[in-house]
Amino acid sequence: TILFDLDGTLLPMDVEEFTKNYFGYIVQTMNENGRDGKFILKAIGKGVEEIVKNNGTLTNEEVFWNTFTSITNIKQEEIEPEFTRFYETRFDFINTGRQSLHMIQAVSLLKEKGYRLVLATNPLFPSIATEKRIKWAGLNKEDFEWVTTYENSSYAKPNPSYYKEIIDKLNLDVTQCLM
């Protein structure tokens, strides 16, 4: 089994520029929606901080929304559609990555040879955002047996339990894995 990282590996990108653009578009979108974009961004930041500290008792998605709603007093069901629309309509404008023909060919070749492939990207994003980033890389989620997202993960990098969770979910032999 080969585990791939996404940002900076399968998707060469300037992570700093991506983050700056992402934050800017979030603030702008929330302001346009009649919200305080900077306040929302701070709540997102705290939610991500709590995901990184997640001890595995909840999914990263649950940790994020528990944190976000406790800070903002905005119900998840009220604001989550705004985030979904953001990912559907504006997220692609943030793409600072470029496709790597070598990585596309590597994934294709490894699949042809029968290797199990896992996209072990830091599960800080919802699946809609992760799937878009996979497409930015010139790949499809179907290229991988498992893709980590905040919905299906209970840990984040750099916590070693993040990798153990993947190993356990897929019943992998760690001596037969490459990251």
JSON list of C-alpha atoms in Angstrom, two decimals:
[
{"chain": "A", "resi": 1, "resn": "THR", "atom": "CA", "xyz": [0.00, 0.00, 0.00]},
{"chain": "A", "resi": 2, "resn": "ILE", "atom": "CA", "xyz": [1.28, 3.41, -0.92]},
{"chain": "A", "resi": 3, "resn": "LEU", "atom": "CA", "xyz": [0.03, 6.45, 0.97]},
{"chain": "A", "resi": 4, "resn": "PHE", "atom": "CA", "xyz": [0.29, 9.79, -0.81]},
{"chain": "A", "resi": 5, "resn": "ASP", "atom": "CA", "xyz": [0.10, 13.30, 0.55]},
{"chain": "A", "resi": 6, "resn": "LEU", "atom": "CA", "xyz": [-1.80, 15.76, -1.62]},
{"chain": "A", "resi": 7, "resn": "ASP", "atom": "CA", "xyz": [-0.68, 19.37, -1.14]},
{"chain": "A", "resi": 8, "resn": "GLY", "atom": "CA", "xyz": [2.94, 19.72, -2.22]},
{"chain": "A", "resi": 9, "resn": "THR", "atom": "CA", "xyz": [3.23, 16.10, -3.38]},
{"chain": "A", "resi": 10, "resn": "LEU", "atom": "CA", "xyz": [0.51, 15.01, -5.81]},
{"chain": "A", "resi": 11, "resn": "LEU", "atom": "CA", "xyz": [-0.47, 18.66, -6.17]},
{"chain": "A", "resi": 12, "resn": "PRO", "atom": "CA", "xyz": [2.64, 20.86, -6.31]},
{"chain": "A", "resi": 13, "resn": "MET", "atom": "CA", "xyz": [1.60, 24.20, -4.86]},
{"chain": "A", "resi": 14, "resn": "ASP", "atom": "CA", "xyz": [2.61, 27.20, -2.86]},
{"chain": "A", "resi": 15, "resn": "VAL", "atom": "CA", "xyz": [0.79, 26.33, 0.37]},
{"chain": "A", "resi": 16, "resn": "GLU", "atom": "CA", "xyz": [1.31, 29.82, 1.79]},
{"chain": "A", "resi": 17, "resn": "GLU", "atom": "CA", "xyz": [-0.28, 31.46, -1.26]},
{"chain": "A", "resi": 18, "resn": "PHE", "atom": "CA", "xyz": [-3.12, 28.91, -1.24]},
{"chain": "A", "resi": 19, "resn": "THR", "atom": "CA", "xyz": [-3.84, 29.61, 2.44]},
{"chain": "A", "resi": 20, "resn": "LYS", "atom": "CA", "xyz": [-3.79, 33.37, 1.90]},
{"chain": "A", "resi": 21, "resn": "ASN", "atom": "CA", "xyz": [-6.21, 33.08, -1.03]},
{"chain": "A", "resi": 22, "resn": "TYR", "atom": "CA", "xyz": [-8.44, 30.63, 0.84]},
{"chain": "A", "resi": 23, "resn": "PHE", "atom": "CA", "xyz": [-8.73, 32.92, 3.86]},
{"chain": "A", "resi": 24, "resn": "GLY", "atom": "CA", "xyz": [-9.35, 35.95, 1.65]},
{"chain": "A", "resi": 25, "resn": "TYR", "atom": "CA", "xyz": [-12.16, 34.27, -0.28]},
{"chain": "A", "resi": 26, "resn": "ILE", "atom": "CA", "xyz": [-13.75, 32.94, 2.93]},
{"chain": "A", "resi": 27, "resn": "VAL", "atom": "CA", "xyz": [-13.80, 36.43, 4.47]},
{"chain": "A", "resi": 28, "resn": "GLN", "atom": "CA", "xyz": [-15.15, 37.97, 1.26]},
{"chain": "A", "resi": 29, "resn": "THR", "atom": "CA", "xyz": [-17.84, 35.30, 0.86]},
{"chain": "A", "resi": 30, "resn": "MET", "atom": "CA", "xyz": [-19.02, 35.55, 4.45]},
{"chain": "A", "resi": 31, "resn": "ASN", "atom": "CA", "xyz": [-19.09, 39.35, 4.27]},
{"chain": "A", "resi": 32, "resn": "GLU", "atom": "CA", "xyz": [-21.22, 39.10, 1.12]},
{"chain": "A", "resi": 33, "resn": "ASN", "atom": "CA", "xyz": [-23.52, 36.74, 3.02]},
{"chain": "A", "resi": 34, "resn": "GLY", "atom": "CA", "xyz": [-24.06, 39.44, 5.66]},
{"chain": "A", "resi": 35, "resn": "ARG", "atom": "CA", "xyz": [-21.72, 37.90, 8.22]},
{"chain": "A", "resi": 36, "resn": "ASP", "atom": "CA", "xyz": [-18.56, 39.18, 9.86]},
{"chain": "A", "resi": 37, "resn": "GLY", "atom": "CA", "xyz": [-16.02, 37.39, 7.65]},
{"chain": "A", "resi": 38, "resn": "LYS", "atom": "CA", "xyz": [-13.05, 37.99, 9.93]},
{"chain": "A", "resi": 39, "resn": "PHE", "atom": "CA", "xyz": [-14.97, 36.64, 12.92]},
{"chain": "A", "resi": 40, "resn": "ILE", "atom": "CA", "xyz": [-15.99, 33.56, 10.91]},
{"chain": "A", "resi": 41, "resn": "LEU", "atom": "CA", "xyz": [-12.37, 33.07, 9.84]},
{"chain": "A", "resi": 42, "resn": "LYS", "atom": "CA", "xyz": [-11.21, 33.18, 13.48]},
{"chain": "A", "resi": 43, "resn": "ALA", "atom": "CA", "xyz": [-13.81, 30.53, 14.37]},
{"chain": "A", "resi": 44, "resn": "ILE", "atom": "CA", "xyz": [-12.61, 28.39, 11.45]},
{"chain": "A", "resi": 45, "resn": "GLY", "atom": "CA", "xyz": [-9.04, 28.76, 12.71]},
{"chain": "A", "resi": 46, "resn": "LYS", "atom": "CA", "xyz": [-10.05, 27.62, 16.20]},
{"chain": "A", "resi": 47, "resn": "GLY", "atom": "CA", "xyz": [-11.97, 24.71, 14.69]},
{"chain": "A", "resi": 48, "resn": "VAL", "atom": "CA", "xyz": [-8.89, 23.60, 12.78]},
{"chain": "A", "resi": 49, "resn": "GLU", "atom": "CA", "xyz": [-6.72, 23.98, 15.91]},
{"chain": "A", "resi": 50, "resn": "GLU", "atom": "CA", "xyz": [-9.12, 21.66, 17.75]},
{"chain": "A", "resi": 51, "resn": "ILE", "atom": "CA", "xyz": [-9.05, 19.14, 14.88]},
{"chain": "A", "resi": 52, "resn": "VAL", "atom": "CA", "xyz": [-5.25, 18.96, 15.21]},
{"chain": "A", "resi": 53, "resn": "LYS", "atom": "CA", "xyz": [-5.73, 18.22, 18.94]},
{"chain": "A", "resi": 54, "resn": "ASN", "atom": "CA", "xyz": [-8.50, 15.65, 18.32]},
{"chain": "A", "resi": 55, "resn": "ASN", "atom": "CA", "xyz": [-8.10, 12.61, 20.59]},
{"chain": "A", "resi": 56, "resn": "GLY", "atom": "CA", "xyz": [-10.13, 10.28, 18.41]},
{"chain": "A", "resi": 57, "resn": "THR", "atom": "CA", "xyz": [-13.41, 10.27, 20.32]},
{"chain": "A", "resi": 58, "resn": "LEU", "atom": "CA", "xyz": [-15.18, 12.29, 17.60]},
{"chain": "A", "resi": 59, "resn": "THR", "atom": "CA", "xyz": [-14.67, 12.75, 13.88]},
{"chain": "A", "resi": 60, "resn": "ASN", "atom": "CA", "xyz": [-12.74, 15.82, 12.82]},
{"chain": "A", "resi": 61, "resn": "GLU", "atom": "CA", "xyz": [-15.98, 17.14, 11.33]},
{"chain": "A", "resi": 62, "resn": "GLU", "atom": "CA", "xyz": [-17.73, 16.87, 14.71]},
{"chain": "A", "resi": 63, "resn": "VAL", "atom": "CA", "xyz": [-14.81, 18.54, 16.48]},
{"chain": "A", "resi": 64, "resn": "PHE", "atom": "CA", "xyz": [-14.79, 21.37, 13.93]},
{"chain": "A", "resi": 65, "resn": "TRP", "atom": "CA", "xyz": [-18.52, 22.07, 14.15]},
{"chain": "A", "resi": 66, "resn": "ASN", "atom": "CA", "xyz": [-18.65, 21.77, 17.95]},
{"chain": "A", "resi": 67, "resn": "THR", "atom": "CA", "xyz": [-15.88, 24.37, 18.17]},
{"chain": "A", "resi": 68, "resn": "PHE", "atom": "CA", "xyz": [-17.22, 26.62, 15.42]},
{"chain": "A", "resi": 69, "resn": "THR", "atom": "CA", "xyz": [-20.78, 26.72, 16.75]},
{"chain": "A", "resi": 70, "resn": "SER", "atom": "CA", "xyz": [-19.67, 27.28, 20.34]},
{"chain": "A", "resi": 71, "resn": "ILE", "atom": "CA", "xyz": [-17.67, 30.34, 19.25]},
{"chain": "A", "resi": 72, "resn": "THR", "atom": "CA", "xyz": [-20.15, 31.82, 16.77]},
{"chain": "A", "resi": 73, "resn": "ASN", "atom": "CA", "xyz": [-23.49, 30.69, 18.22]},
{"chain": "A", "resi": 74, "resn": "ILE", "atom": "CA", "xyz": [-24.46, 29.92, 14.61]},
{"chain": "A", "resi": 75, "resn": "LYS", "atom": "CA", "xyz": [-26.10, 26.53, 14.10]},
{"chain": "A", "resi": 76, "resn": "GLN", "atom": "CA", "xyz": [-24.29, 24.16, 11.77]},
{"chain": "A", "resi": 77, "resn": "GLU", "atom": "CA", "xyz": [-27.41, 23.58, 9.67]},
{"chain": "A", "resi": 78, "resn": "GLU", "atom": "CA", "xyz": [-27.73, 27.35, 9.19]},
{"chain": "A", "resi": 79, "resn": "ILE", "atom": "CA", "xyz": [-24.23, 28.09, 7.92]},
{"chain": "A", "resi": 80, "resn": "GLU", "atom": "CA", "xyz": [-23.00, 24.80, 6.47]},
{"chain": "A", "resi": 81, "resn": "PRO", "atom": "CA", "xyz": [-24.90, 25.40, 3.18]},
{"chain": "A", "resi": 82, "resn": "GLU", "atom": "CA", "xyz": [-22.96, 28.66, 2.82]},
{"chain": "A", "resi": 83, "resn": "PHE", "atom": "CA", "xyz": [-19.69, 26.76, 3.11]},
{"chain": "A", "resi": 84, "resn": "THR", "atom": "CA", "xyz": [-20.92, 24.16, 0.61]},
{"chain": "A", "resi": 85, "resn": "ARG", "atom": "CA", "xyz": [-21.84, 26.91, -1.88]},
{"chain": "A", "resi": 86, "resn": "PHE", "atom": "CA", "xyz": [-18.40, 28.45, -1.32]},
{"chain": "A", "resi": 87, "resn": "TYR", "atom": "CA", "xyz": [-16.71, 25.15, -2.19]},
{"chain": "A", "resi": 88, "resn": "GLU", "atom": "CA", "xyz": [-19.00, 24.64, -5.19]},
{"chain": "A", "resi": 89, "resn": "THR", "atom": "CA", "xyz": [-18.64, 28.14, -6.65]},
{"chain": "A", "resi": 90, "resn": "ARG", "atom": "CA", "xyz": [-15.47, 29.86, -5.43]},
{"chain": "A", "resi": 91, "resn": "PHE", "atom": "CA", "xyz": [-13.01, 27.28, -4.20]},
{"chain": "A", "resi": 92, "resn": "ASP", "atom": "CA", "xyz": [-11.59, 26.63, -7.68]},
{"chain": "A", "resi": 93, "resn": "PHE", "atom": "CA", "xyz": [-10.44, 30.27, -7.85]},
{"chain": "A", "resi": 94, "resn": "ILE", "atom": "CA", "xyz": [-8.06, 29.51, -4.98]},
{"chain": "A", "resi": 95, "resn": "ASN", "atom": "CA", "xyz": [-6.14, 26.83, -6.88]},
{"chain": "A", "resi": 96, "resn": "THR", "atom": "CA", "xyz": [-2.47, 27.78, -6.76]},
{"chain": "A", "resi": 97, "resn": "GLY", "atom": "CA", "xyz": [-1.33, 24.27, -7.63]},
{"chain": "A", "resi": 98, "resn": "ARG", "atom": "CA", "xyz": [-0.26, 22.77, -10.89]},
{"chain": "A", "resi": 99, "resn": "GLN", "atom": "CA", "xyz": [-0.55, 19.27, -12.24]},
{"chain": "A", "resi": 100, "resn": "SER", "atom": "CA", "xyz": [2.51, 17.07, -12.17]},
{"chain": "A", "resi": 101, "resn": "LEU", "atom": "CA", "xyz": [2.62, 14.70, -15.12]},
{"chain": "A", "resi": 102, "resn": "HIS", "atom": "CA", "xyz": [5.12, 12.57, -13.19]},
{"chain": "A", "resi": 103, "resn": "MET", "atom": "CA", "xyz": [2.74, 12.16, -10.25]},
{"chain": "A", "resi": 104, "resn": "ILE", "atom": "CA", "xyz": [-0.25, 11.43, -12.52]},
{"chain": "A", "resi": 105, "resn": "GLN", "atom": "CA", "xyz": [1.82, 8.78, -14.30]},
{"chain": "A", "resi": 106, "resn": "ALA", "atom": "CA", "xyz": [3.08, 7.35, -10.99]},
{"chain": "A", "resi": 107, "resn": "VAL", "atom": "CA", "xyz": [-0.45, 6.93, -9.64]},
{"chain": "A", "resi": 108, "resn": "SER", "atom": "CA", "xyz": [-1.59, 5.33, -12.91]},
{"chain": "A", "resi": 109, "resn": "LEU", "atom": "CA", "xyz": [1.37, 2.95, -13.04]},
{"chain": "A", "resi": 110, "resn": "LEU", "atom": "CA", "xyz": [1.02, 1.91, -9.41]},
{"chain": "A", "resi": 111, "resn": "LYS", "atom": "CA", "xyz": [-2.70, 1.24, -9.91]},
{"chain": "A", "resi": 112, "resn": "GLU", "atom": "CA", "xyz": [-1.93, -0.85, -13.01]},
{"chain": "A", "resi": 113, "resn": "LYS", "atom": "CA", "xyz": [0.57, -2.88, -10.99]},
{"chain": "A", "resi": 114, "resn": "GLY", "atom": "CA", "xyz": [-2.08, -3.60, -8.36]},
{"chain": "A", "resi": 115, "resn": "TYR", "atom": "CA", "xyz": [-0.83, -1.52, -5.46]},
{"chain": "A", "resi": 116, "resn": "ARG", "atom": "CA", "xyz": [-3.35, -0.28, -2.95]},
{"chain": "A", "resi": 117, "resn": "LEU", "atom": "CA", "xyz": [-3.32, 3.53, -3.03]},
{"chain": "A", "resi": 118, "resn": "VAL", "atom": "CA", "xyz": [-4.41, 5.82, -0.21]},
{"chain": "A", "resi": 119, "resn": "LEU", "atom": "CA", "xyz": [-4.66, 9.59, -0.30]},
{"chain": "A", "resi": 120, "resn": "ALA", "atom": "CA", "xyz": [-3.42, 10.46, 3.17]},
{"chain": "A", "resi": 121, "resn": "THR", "atom": "CA", "xyz": [-3.97, 14.20, 3.04]},
{"chain": "A", "resi": 122, "resn": "ASN", "atom": "CA", "xyz": [-4.37, 16.08, 6.29]},
{"chain": "A", "resi": 123, "resn": "PRO", "atom": "CA", "xyz": [-8.11, 15.72, 7.02]},
{"chain": "A", "resi": 124, "resn": "LEU", "atom": "CA", "xyz": [-8.85, 19.34, 7.80]},
{"chain": "A", "resi": 125, "resn": "PHE", "atom": "CA", "xyz": [-11.24, 19.85, 4.87]},
{"chain": "A", "resi": 126, "resn": "PRO", "atom": "CA", "xyz": [-14.65, 18.44, 4.00]},
{"chain": "A", "resi": 127, "resn": "SER", "atom": "CA", "xyz": [-14.79, 15.88, 1.21]},
{"chain": "A", "resi": 128, "resn": "ILE", "atom": "CA", "xyz": [-16.06, 18.43, -1.33]},
{"chain": "A", "resi": 129, "resn": "ALA", "atom": "CA", "xyz": [-12.87, 20.50, -0.92]},
{"chain": "A", "resi": 130, "resn": "THR", "atom": "CA", "xyz": [-10.60, 17.45, -0.93]},
{"chain": "A", "resi": 131, "resn": "GLU", "atom": "CA", "xyz": [-12.21, 16.10, -4.10]},
{"chain": "A", "resi": 132, "resn": "LYS", "atom": "CA", "xyz": [-11.70, 19.45, -5.83]},
{"chain": "A", "resi": 133, "resn": "ARG", "atom": "CA", "xyz": [-8.03, 19.48, -4.83]},
{"chain": "A", "resi": 134, "resn": "ILE", "atom": "CA", "xyz": [-7.66, 15.93, -6.19]},
{"chain": "A", "resi": 135, "resn": "LYS", "atom": "CA", "xyz": [-9.08, 17.14, -9.53]},
{"chain": "A", "resi": 136, "resn": "TRP", "atom": "CA", "xyz": [-6.67, 20.10, -9.48]},
{"chain": "A", "resi": 137, "resn": "ALA", "atom": "CA", "xyz": [-3.91, 17.47, -9.36]},
{"chain": "A", "resi": 138, "resn": "GLY", "atom": "CA", "xyz": [-5.33, 15.80, -12.50]},
{"chain": "A", "resi": 139, "resn": "LEU", "atom": "CA", "xyz": [-6.55, 12.77, -10.56]},
{"chain": "A", "resi": 140, "resn": "ASN", "atom": "CA", "xyz": [-9.88, 11.35, -9.36]},
{"chain": "A", "resi": 141, "resn": "LYS", "atom": "CA", "xyz": [-10.92, 10.17, -5.92]},
{"chain": "A", "resi": 142, "resn": "GLU", "atom": "CA", "xyz": [-11.56, 6.76, -7.55]},
{"chain": "A", "resi": 143, "resn": "ASP", "atom": "CA", "xyz": [-7.79, 6.49, -8.09]},
{"chain": "A", "resi": 144, "resn": "PHE", "atom": "CA", "xyz": [-7.52, 5.78, -4.36]},
{"chain": "A", "resi": 145, "resn": "GLU", "atom": "CA", "xyz": [-8.93, 3.07, -2.14]},
{"chain": "A", "resi": 146, "resn": "TRP", "atom": "CA", "xyz": [-9.27, 5.57, 0.70]},
{"chain": "A", "resi": 147, "resn": "VAL", "atom": "CA", "xyz": [-9.16, 9.36, 0.89]},
{"chain": "A", "resi": 148, "resn": "THR", "atom": "CA", "xyz": [-8.93, 11.00, 4.30]},
{"chain": "A", "resi": 149, "resn": "THR", "atom": "CA", "xyz": [-11.31, 13.89, 4.91]},
{"chain": "A", "resi": 150, "resn": "TYR", "atom": "CA", "xyz": [-12.61, 15.55, 8.03]},
{"chain": "A", "resi": 151, "resn": "GLU", "atom": "CA", "xyz": [-15.78, 13.43, 7.80]},
{"chain": "A", "resi": 152, "resn": "ASN", "atom": "CA", "xyz": [-14.01, 10.06, 7.98]},
{"chain": "A", "resi": 153, "resn": "SER", "atom": "CA", "xyz": [-11.04, 10.82, 10.22]},
{"chain": "A", "resi": 154, "resn": "SER", "atom": "CA", "xyz": [-10.65, 11.33, 13.96]},
{"chain": "A", "resi": 155, "resn": "TYR", "atom": "CA", "xyz": [-7.06, 12.55, 14.01]},
{"chain": "A", "resi": 156, "resn": "ALA", "atom": "CA", "xyz": [-4.88, 14.88, 11.98]},
{"chain": "A", "resi": 157, "resn": "LYS", "atom": "CA", "xyz": [-1.23, 15.19, 11.08]},
{"chain": "A", "resi": 158, "resn": "PRO", "atom": "CA", "xyz": [1.24, 15.19, 12.76]},
{"chain": "A", "resi": 159, "resn": "ASN", "atom": "CA", "xyz": [-0.46, 12.88, 15.31]},
{"chain": "A", "resi": 160, "resn": "PRO", "atom": "CA", "xyz": [0.83, 9.30, 14.73]},
{"chain": "A", "resi": 161, "resn": "SER", "atom": "CA", "xyz": [-2.70, 8.08, 15.52]},
{"chain": "A", "resi": 162, "resn": "TYR", "atom": "CA", "xyz": [-3.74, 9.58, 12.17]},
{"chain": "A", "resi": 163, "resn": "TYR", "atom": "CA", "xyz": [-1.68, 6.91, 10.40]},
{"chain": "A", "resi": 164, "resn": "LYS", "atom": "CA", "xyz": [-2.75, 4.17, 12.81]},
{"chain": "A", "resi": 165, "resn": "GLU", "atom": "CA", "xyz": [-6.39, 5.02, 12.05]},
{"chain": "A", "resi": 166, "resn": "ILE", "atom": "CA", "xyz": [-5.76, 4.49, 8.32]},
{"chain": "A", "resi": 167, "resn": "ILE", "atom": "CA", "xyz": [-3.89, 1.26, 9.00]},
{"chain": "A", "resi": 168, "resn": "ASP", "atom": "CA", "xyz": [-6.70, -0.05, 11.20]},
{"chain": "A", "resi": 169, "resn": "LYS", "atom": "CA", "xyz": [-9.54, 1.01, 8.86]},
{"chain": "A", "resi": 170, "resn": "LEU", "atom": "CA", "xyz": [-7.92, -0.68, 5.88]},
{"chain": "A", "resi": 171, "resn": "ASN", "atom": "CA", "xyz": [-6.42, -3.60, 7.81]},
{"chain": "A", "resi": 172, "resn": "LEU", "atom": "CA", "xyz": [-2.95, -2.81, 6.48]},
{"chain": "A", "resi": 173, "resn": "ASP", "atom": "CA", "xyz": [0.35, -4.48, 7.31]},
{"chain": "A", "resi": 174, "resn": "VAL", "atom": "CA", "xyz": [2.62, -1.56, 8.22]},
{"chain": "A", "resi": 175, "resn": "THR", "atom": "CA", "xyz": [5.64, -3.44, 6.95]},
{"chain": "A", "resi": 176, "resn": "GLN", "atom": "CA", "xyz": [4.00, -3.37, 3.51]},
{"chain": "A", "resi": 177, "resn": "CYS", "atom": "CA", "xyz": [3.28, 0.37, 3.45]},
{"chain": "A", "resi": 178, "resn": "LEU", "atom": "CA", "xyz": [5.14, 3.28, 1.93]},
{"chain": "A", "resi": 179, "resn": "MET", "atom": "CA", "xyz": [4.34, 6.94, 2.54]}
]
